[in-house]
mmCIF file of C-alpha atoms in Angstrom:
data_model
loop_
_atom_site.group_PDB
_atom_site.id
_atom_site.type_symbol
_atom_site.label_atom_id
_atom_site.label_comp_id
_atom_site.label_asym_id
_atom_site.label_seq_id
_atom_site.Cartn_x
_atom_site.Cartn_y
_atom_site.Cartn_z
ATOM 1 C CA UNK V 241 74.557 87.736 142.096
ATOM 2 C CA UNK V 242 77.306 89.509 144.003
ATOM 3 C CA UNK V 243 81.039 88.773 143.987
ATOM 4 C CA UNK V 244 80.884 86.881 147.276
ATOM 5 C CA UNK V 245 78.208 84.454 146.089
ATOM 6 C CA UNK V 246 80.111 83.928 142.829
ATOM 7 C CA UNK V 247 83.256 83.047 144.790
ATOM 8 C CA UNK V 248 81.331 80.508 146.842
ATOM 9 C CA UNK V 249 79.831 79.079 143.676
ATOM 10 C CA UNK V 250 83.291 78.709 142.120
ATOM 11 C CA UNK V 251 84.619 76.924 145.196
ATOM 12 C CA UNK V 252 81.910 74.282 144.946
ATOM 13 C CA UNK V 253 82.552 73.562 141.268
ATOM 14 C CA UNK V 254 85.287 70.990 140.709
ATOM 15 C CA UNK V 255 88.248 72.188 138.709
ATOM 16 C CA UNK V 256 89.464 70.425 135.589
ATOM 17 C CA UNK V 257 92.422 69.018 137.511
ATOM 18 C CA UNK V 258 90.122 67.715 140.262
ATOM 19 C CA UNK V 259 88.010 65.961 137.657
ATOM 20 C CA UNK V 260 91.070 64.493 135.922
ATOM 21 C CA UNK V 261 92.573 63.261 139.201
ATOM 22 C CA UNK V 262 89.295 61.795 140.506
ATOM 23 C CA UNK V 263 90.400 58.165 139.930
ATOM 24 C CA UNK V 264 93.502 58.852 142.055
ATOM 25 C CA UNK V 265 91.724 60.813 144.826
ATOM 26 C CA UNK V 266 91.588 57.884 147.298
ATOM 27 C CA UNK V 267 95.361 57.482 147.031
ATOM 28 C CA UNK V 268 96.080 61.216 147.185
ATOM 29 C CA UNK V 269 93.947 61.520 150.326
ATOM 30 C CA UNK V 270 95.410 58.471 152.096
ATOM 31 C CA UNK V 271 98.013 59.856 154.512
ATOM 32 C CA UNK V 272 99.382 56.357 155.215
ATOM 33 C CA UNK V 273 100.734 55.968 151.679
ATOM 34 C CA UNK V 274 104.307 56.939 150.939
ATOM 35 C CA UNK V 275 104.149 56.399 147.187
ATOM 36 C CA UNK V 276 101.831 55.452 144.366
ATOM 37 C CA UNK V 277 102.522 54.723 140.728
ATOM 38 C CA UNK V 278 100.402 54.150 137.666
ATOM 39 C CA UNK V 279 101.907 50.945 136.354
ATOM 40 C CA UNK V 280 99.825 51.003 133.188
ATOM 41 C CA UNK V 281 96.221 51.401 132.130
ATOM 42 C CA UNK V 282 93.937 50.144 134.878
ATOM 43 C CA UNK V 283 96.677 49.450 137.418
ATOM 44 C CA UNK V 284 97.888 51.523 140.368
ATOM 45 C CA UNK V 285 100.486 50.349 142.856
ATOM 46 C CA UNK V 286 100.668 51.930 146.297
ATOM 47 C CA UNK V 287 103.301 51.714 148.992
ATOM 48 C CA UNK V 288 102.129 52.008 152.567
ATOM 49 C CA UNK V 289 102.907 50.604 156.008
ATOM 50 C CA UNK V 290 102.298 47.025 154.803
ATOM 51 C CA UNK V 291 104.411 47.316 151.647
ATOM 52 C CA UNK V 292 103.237 47.466 148.047
ATOM 53 C CA UNK V 293 99.629 46.786 147.024
ATOM 54 C CA UNK V 294 98.167 46.507 143.517
ATOM 55 C CA UNK V 295 94.816 48.151 142.750
ATOM 56 C CA UNK V 296 92.739 47.669 139.610
ATOM 57 C CA UNK V 297 91.269 51.055 138.587
ATOM 58 C CA UNK V 298 89.262 50.681 135.343
ATOM 59 C CA UNK V 299 88.865 54.478 135.017
ATOM 60 C CA UNK V 300 92.601 54.763 134.332
ATOM 61 C CA UNK V 301 92.552 53.933 130.650
ATOM 62 C CA UNK V 302 95.239 54.377 128.008
ATOM 63 C CA UNK V 303 93.430 57.546 126.895
ATOM 64 C CA UNK V 304 93.335 58.848 130.495
ATOM 65 C CA UNK V 305 97.083 58.223 130.856
ATOM 66 C CA UNK V 306 97.710 60.192 127.654
ATOM 67 C CA UNK V 307 95.392 63.040 128.712
ATOM 68 C CA UNK V 308 93.021 62.366 125.824
ATOM 69 C CA UNK V 309 89.914 61.686 127.902
#
């Protein structure tokens, strides 16, 4: 395997931060949102053009919030 193919292989592997942020990816990618907050385990609030919206995200556990997952 040469250096170029290794670089391509690395680019396709998700980083630790990508894996950790996976539950938030839809909010991070949504360009219409101006803000989002984790209100507590399982709950994300987003602010967009229509105001604030509450989302239930079971993957955001107490352990996830504390970085223990």
